[in-house]
Short mmCIF file of C-alpha atoms in Angstrom, two decimals:
data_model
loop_
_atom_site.label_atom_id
_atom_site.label_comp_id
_atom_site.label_asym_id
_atom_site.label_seq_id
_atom_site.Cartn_x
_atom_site.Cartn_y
_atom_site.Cartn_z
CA UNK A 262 22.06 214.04 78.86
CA UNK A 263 20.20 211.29 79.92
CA UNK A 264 21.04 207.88 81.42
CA UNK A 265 19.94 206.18 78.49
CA UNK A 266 21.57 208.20 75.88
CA UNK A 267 24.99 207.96 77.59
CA UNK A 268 24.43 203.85 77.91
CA UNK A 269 23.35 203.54 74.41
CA UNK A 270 26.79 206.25 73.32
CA UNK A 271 28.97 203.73 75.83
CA UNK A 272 27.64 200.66 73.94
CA UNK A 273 28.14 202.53 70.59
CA UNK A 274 31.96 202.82 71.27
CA UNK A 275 32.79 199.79 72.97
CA UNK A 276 31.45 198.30 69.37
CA UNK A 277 33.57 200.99 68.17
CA UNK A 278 36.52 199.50 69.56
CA UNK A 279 35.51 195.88 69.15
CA UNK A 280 35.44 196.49 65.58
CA UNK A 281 38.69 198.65 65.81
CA UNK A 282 40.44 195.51 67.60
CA UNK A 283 39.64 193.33 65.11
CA UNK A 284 40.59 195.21 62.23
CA UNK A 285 43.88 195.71 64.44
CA UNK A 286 44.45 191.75 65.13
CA UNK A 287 43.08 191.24 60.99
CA UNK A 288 46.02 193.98 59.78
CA UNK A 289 48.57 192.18 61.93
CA UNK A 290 47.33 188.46 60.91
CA UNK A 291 47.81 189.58 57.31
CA UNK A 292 51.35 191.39 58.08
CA UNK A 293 52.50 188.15 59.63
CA UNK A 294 50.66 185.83 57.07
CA UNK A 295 52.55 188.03 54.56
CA UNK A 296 55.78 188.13 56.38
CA UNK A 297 55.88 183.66 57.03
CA UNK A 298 55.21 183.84 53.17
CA UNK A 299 58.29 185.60 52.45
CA UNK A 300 60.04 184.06 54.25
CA UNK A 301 59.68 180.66 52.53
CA UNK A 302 59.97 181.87 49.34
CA UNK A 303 63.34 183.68 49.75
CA UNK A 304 64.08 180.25 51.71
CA UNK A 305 63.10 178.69 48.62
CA UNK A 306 65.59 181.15 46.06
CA UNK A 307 68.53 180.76 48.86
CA UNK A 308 68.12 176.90 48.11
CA UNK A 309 67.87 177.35 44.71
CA UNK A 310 71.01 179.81 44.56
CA UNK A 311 72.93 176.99 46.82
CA UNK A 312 71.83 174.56 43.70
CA UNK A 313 73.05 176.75 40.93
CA UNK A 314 76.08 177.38 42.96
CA UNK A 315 76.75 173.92 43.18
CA UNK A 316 75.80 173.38 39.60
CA UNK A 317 77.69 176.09 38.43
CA UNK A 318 81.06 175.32 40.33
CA UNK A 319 80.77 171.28 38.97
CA UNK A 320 80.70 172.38 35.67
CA UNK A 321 83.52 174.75 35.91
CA UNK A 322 85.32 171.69 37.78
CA UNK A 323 84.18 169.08 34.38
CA UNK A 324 85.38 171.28 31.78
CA UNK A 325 89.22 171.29 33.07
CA UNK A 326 88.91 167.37 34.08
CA UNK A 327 87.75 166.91 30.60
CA UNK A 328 91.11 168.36 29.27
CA UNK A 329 93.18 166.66 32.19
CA UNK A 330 91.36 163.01 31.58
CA UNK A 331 92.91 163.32 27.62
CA UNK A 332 96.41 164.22 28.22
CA UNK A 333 96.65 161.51 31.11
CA UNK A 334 98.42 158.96 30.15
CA UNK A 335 96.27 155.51 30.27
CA UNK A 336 96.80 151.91 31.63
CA UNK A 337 95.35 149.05 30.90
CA UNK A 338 91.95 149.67 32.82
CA UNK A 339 88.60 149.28 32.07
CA UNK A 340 85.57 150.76 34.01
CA UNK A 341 82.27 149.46 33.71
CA UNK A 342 79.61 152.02 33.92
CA UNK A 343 76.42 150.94 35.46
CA UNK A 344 72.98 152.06 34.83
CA UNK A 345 69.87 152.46 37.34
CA UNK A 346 69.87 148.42 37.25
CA UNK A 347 72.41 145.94 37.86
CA UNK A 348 72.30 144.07 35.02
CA UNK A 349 71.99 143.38 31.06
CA UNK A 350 75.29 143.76 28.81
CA UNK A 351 76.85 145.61 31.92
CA UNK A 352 76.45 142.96 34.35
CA UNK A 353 77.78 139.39 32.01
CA UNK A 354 80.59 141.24 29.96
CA UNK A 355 81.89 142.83 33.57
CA UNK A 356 81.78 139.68 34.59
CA UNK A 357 83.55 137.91 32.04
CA UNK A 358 86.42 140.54 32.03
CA UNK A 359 87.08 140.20 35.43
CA UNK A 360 87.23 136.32 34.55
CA UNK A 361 89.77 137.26 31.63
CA UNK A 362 91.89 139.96 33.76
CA UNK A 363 94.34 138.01 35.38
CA UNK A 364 94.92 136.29 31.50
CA UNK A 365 95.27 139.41 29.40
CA UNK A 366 97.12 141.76 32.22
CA UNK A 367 94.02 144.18 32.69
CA UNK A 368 92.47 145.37 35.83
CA UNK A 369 88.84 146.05 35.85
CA UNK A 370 86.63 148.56 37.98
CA UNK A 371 83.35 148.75 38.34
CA UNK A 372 81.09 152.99 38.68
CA UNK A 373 78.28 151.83 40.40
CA UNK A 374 75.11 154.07 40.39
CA UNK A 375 74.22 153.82 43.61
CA UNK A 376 74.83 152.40 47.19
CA UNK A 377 72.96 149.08 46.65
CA UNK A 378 75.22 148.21 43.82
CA UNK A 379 78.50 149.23 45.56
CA UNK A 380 77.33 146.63 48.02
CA UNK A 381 77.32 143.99 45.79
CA UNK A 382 80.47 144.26 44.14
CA UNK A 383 82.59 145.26 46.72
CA UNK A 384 81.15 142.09 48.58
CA UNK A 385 82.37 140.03 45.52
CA UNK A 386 85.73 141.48 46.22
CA UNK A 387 86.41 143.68 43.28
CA UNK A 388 87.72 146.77 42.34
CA UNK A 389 84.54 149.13 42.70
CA UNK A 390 84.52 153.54 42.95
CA UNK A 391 82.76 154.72 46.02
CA UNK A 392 79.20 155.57 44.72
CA UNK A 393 79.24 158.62 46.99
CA UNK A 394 82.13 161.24 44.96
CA UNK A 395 82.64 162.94 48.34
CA UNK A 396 84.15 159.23 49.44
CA UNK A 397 87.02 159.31 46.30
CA UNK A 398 90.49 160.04 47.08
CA UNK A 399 93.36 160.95 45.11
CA UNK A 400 93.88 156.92 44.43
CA UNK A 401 90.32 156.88 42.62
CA UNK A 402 90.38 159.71 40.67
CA UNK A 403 93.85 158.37 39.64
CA UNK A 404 92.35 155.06 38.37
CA UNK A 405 89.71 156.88 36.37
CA UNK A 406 92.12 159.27 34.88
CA UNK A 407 94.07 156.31 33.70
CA UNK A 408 91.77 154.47 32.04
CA UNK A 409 92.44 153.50 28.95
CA UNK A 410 88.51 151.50 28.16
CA UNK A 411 85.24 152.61 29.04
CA UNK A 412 82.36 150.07 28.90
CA UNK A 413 78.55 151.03 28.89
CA UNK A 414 75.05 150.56 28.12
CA UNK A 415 73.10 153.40 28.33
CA UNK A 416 73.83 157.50 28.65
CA UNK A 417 77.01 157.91 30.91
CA UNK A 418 74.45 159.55 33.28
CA UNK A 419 76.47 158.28 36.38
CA UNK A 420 75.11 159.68 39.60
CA UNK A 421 78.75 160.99 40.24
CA UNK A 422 78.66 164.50 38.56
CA UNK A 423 82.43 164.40 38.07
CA UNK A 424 82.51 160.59 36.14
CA UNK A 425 81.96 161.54 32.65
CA UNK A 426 84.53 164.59 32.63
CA UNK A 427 87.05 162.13 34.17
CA UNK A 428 86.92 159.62 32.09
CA UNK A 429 86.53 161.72 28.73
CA UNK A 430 89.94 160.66 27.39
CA UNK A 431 89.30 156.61 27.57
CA UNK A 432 88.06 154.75 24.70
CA UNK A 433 84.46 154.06 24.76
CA UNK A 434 82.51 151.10 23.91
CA UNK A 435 79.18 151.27 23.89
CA UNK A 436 76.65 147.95 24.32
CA UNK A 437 73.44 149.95 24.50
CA UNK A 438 70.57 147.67 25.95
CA UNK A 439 68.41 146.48 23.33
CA UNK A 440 67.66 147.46 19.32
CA UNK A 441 65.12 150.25 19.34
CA UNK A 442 62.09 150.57 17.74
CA UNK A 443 61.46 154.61 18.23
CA UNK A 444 63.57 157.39 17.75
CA UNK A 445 66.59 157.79 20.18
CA UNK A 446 69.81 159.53 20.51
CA UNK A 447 70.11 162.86 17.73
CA UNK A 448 66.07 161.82 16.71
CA UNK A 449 65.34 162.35 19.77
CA UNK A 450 64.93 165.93 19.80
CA UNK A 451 62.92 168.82 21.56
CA UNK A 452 62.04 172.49 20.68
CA UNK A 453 64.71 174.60 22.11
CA UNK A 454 62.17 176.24 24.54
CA UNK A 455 61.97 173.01 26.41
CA UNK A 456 65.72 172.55 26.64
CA UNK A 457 66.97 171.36 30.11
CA UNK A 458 71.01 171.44 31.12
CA UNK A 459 70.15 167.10 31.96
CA UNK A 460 68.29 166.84 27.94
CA UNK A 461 71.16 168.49 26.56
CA UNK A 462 73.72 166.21 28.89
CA UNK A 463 71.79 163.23 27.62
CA UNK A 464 72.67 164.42 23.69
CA UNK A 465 76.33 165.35 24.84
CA UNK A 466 76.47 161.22 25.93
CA UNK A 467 75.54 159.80 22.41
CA UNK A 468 78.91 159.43 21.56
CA UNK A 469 81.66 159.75 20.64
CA UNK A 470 81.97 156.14 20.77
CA UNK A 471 85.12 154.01 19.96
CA UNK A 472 83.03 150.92 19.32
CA UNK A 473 79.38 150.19 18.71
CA UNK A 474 78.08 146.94 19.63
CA UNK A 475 75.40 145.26 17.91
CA UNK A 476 73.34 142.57 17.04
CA UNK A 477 73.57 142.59 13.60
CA UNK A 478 75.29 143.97 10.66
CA UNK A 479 72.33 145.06 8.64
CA UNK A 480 71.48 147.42 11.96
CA UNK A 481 74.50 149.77 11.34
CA UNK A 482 72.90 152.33 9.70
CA UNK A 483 70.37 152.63 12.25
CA UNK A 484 72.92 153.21 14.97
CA UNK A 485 74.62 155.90 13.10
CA UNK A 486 71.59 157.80 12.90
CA UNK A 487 70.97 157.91 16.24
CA UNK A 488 75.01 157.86 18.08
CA UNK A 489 78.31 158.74 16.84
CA UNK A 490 80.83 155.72 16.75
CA UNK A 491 84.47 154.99 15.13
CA UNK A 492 83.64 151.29 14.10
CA UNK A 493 80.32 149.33 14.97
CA UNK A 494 81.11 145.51 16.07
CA UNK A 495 77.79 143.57 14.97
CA UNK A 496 79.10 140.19 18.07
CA UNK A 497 75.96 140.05 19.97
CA UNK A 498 75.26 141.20 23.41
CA UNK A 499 76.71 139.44 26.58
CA UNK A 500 73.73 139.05 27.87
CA UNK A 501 72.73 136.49 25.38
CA UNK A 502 75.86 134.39 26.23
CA UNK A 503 74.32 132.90 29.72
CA UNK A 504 71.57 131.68 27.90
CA UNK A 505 73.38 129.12 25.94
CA UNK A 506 75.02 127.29 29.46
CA UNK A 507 73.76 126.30 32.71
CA UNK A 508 74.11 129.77 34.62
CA UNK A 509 76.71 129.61 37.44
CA UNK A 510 76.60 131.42 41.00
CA UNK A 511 77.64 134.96 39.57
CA UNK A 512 75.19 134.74 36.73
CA UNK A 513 72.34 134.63 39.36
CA UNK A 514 73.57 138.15 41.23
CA UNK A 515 70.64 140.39 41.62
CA UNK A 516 68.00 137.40 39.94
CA UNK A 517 65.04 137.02 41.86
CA UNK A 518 65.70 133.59 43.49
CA UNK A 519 62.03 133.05 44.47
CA UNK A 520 60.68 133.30 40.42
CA UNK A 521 63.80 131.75 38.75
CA UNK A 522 63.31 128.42 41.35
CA UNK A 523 59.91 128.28 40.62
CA UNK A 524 60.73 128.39 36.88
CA UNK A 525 62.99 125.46 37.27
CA UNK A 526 60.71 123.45 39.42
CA UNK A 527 57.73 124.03 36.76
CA UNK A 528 60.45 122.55 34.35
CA UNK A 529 61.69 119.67 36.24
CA UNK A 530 58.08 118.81 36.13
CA UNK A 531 57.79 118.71 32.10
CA UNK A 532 55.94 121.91 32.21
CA UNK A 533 56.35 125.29 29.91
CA UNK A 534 57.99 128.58 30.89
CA UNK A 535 56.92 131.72 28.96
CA UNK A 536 58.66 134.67 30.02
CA UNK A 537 56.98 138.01 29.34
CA UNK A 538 59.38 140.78 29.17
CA UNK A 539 58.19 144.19 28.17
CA UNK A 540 60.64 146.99 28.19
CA UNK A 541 59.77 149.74 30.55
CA UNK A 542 58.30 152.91 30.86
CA UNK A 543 59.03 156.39 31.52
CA UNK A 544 55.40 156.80 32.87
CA UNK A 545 53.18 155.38 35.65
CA UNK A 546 56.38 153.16 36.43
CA UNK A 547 55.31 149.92 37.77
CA UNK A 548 51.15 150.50 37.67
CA UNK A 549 51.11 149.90 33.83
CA UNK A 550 52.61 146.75 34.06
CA UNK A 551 49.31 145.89 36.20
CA UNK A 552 47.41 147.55 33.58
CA UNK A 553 48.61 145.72 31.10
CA UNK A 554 46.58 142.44 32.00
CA UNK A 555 49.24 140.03 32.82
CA UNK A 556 46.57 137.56 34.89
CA UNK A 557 44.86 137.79 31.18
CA UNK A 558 48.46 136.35 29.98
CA UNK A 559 48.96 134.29 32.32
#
């Protein structure tokens, strides 16, 4: 054999193995590649089994509170439910009830929906349910269980889980936040294959209602296609009420200072005010408002 042939067989299998190390180092990229993808999806079902655990063991928790929250026996307490915002109906009739309390022998108690709003009220110095349910002790749930009023304006979607089971057996009065001009409430409805446990919650909260309230009397049979009341009370909303007196210091909680002075100076001066108040939306939220051409308004 010559030199050449065995140089030219030595080159031959060191490409040999260069090619055999790489398919090596390939195989075990893949195996790992294949392995950190497992991994994060069974991270991902252990997560999602933790959530259904969690779901699963607050519903079991809802249905007995349900049954415990009507046999309770009730005081004279109110709770005012909050929704995402801290204001409308919720805000002025809290308000005036807390004004009235002390009169009528009631005590009133504010669920906020979040921290912000737990801020606010407990600053004010009233009655007001951790918005955190890990932070409730036996004298909360106690309050809510004796409650003989609940006051709203939307879906009792509280961010507590527990809220709406424990305070099932009250009497509810529902303000709802403005007269609709779409189909809400039972028209509201989806094919069954796009039924979600928080679409069907959001049905289970159209009633049943102790008291409507509404605007007007002719709107009645609007209202009872969409909820489920007792009685419907045509008095107004309470958020109509400021605007007939010069609003005081609690009137002006969570109003944007800055636009509402500006208002008033324009005014002072003998000038107009328009406000433009368009109800919101589920989609883009906050970039169709600038799509909307407001400086064309203006």
């Amino acid at each position: 054999m010559t030199r050449k042939t065995v140089t030219q067989r030595l080159s031959g299998l060191e490409a040999f193995n260069a090619q055999l190390t790489q398919s090596i180092d390939t195989l075990v990229d893949s195996v790992l590649q294949v392995r950190d993808e497992a991994k994060r999806e069974l991270a991902v079902l252990e997560r999602r089994v933790r959530e259904l655990e969690v779901q699963l063991h607050v519903e079991r928790v809802n249905r007995d509170l349900e049954i415990v929250s009507r046999m309770h026996p009730k005081d004279r307490v109110i709770v005012f439910v909050a929704s995402t915002y801290f204001g409308d109906n919720i805000k002025y009739a809290w308000l005036e009830c807390i004004r009235r309390a002390e009169e009528h022998g009631y005590s009133v108690w504010f669920l906020p929906f979040d921290s912000a709003q737990e801020t606010l009220v407990t600053r004010l110095g009233a009655n007001c349910f951790p918005h955190m349910p890990a932070e409730w002790t036996a004298d909360h749930v106690h309050v809510a269980l004796s409650a003989a009023v609940v006051v709203m304006n939307d879906h009792l979607m509280s961010a507590n889980p527990y809220a709406n089971a424990l305070l099932t057996g009250a009497r509810h009065v529902q303000m709802w936040h403005g007269v609709s001009i779409k189909e809400i409430g039972f028209r509201n409805l989806g094919p069954l294959r796009g039924m979600s446990p928080r679409f069907a919650r959001v049905l289970r909260t159209c009633g049943h209602f102790t008291r409507f309230i509404g605007t007007t009397a002719t709107n009645e049979p609007e209202w009872r296609r969409w909820f489920s009341f007792d009685r419907y009370a045509p008095i107004g909303y309470p958020r109509n009420d400021v605007l007939h007196r010069e609003p005081g210091q609690l009137d002006l909680l969570n109003v944007d200072q800055e636009v509402y002075e500006r208002a008033c100076a324009f005014l002072a001066e003998g000038r107009r005010v328009y406000l433009y108040a368009p109800t919101f939306r589920d989609a883009n939220r906050g970039k169709w408002l600038l799509d909307s051409g407001v400086d064309h308004i203006a």
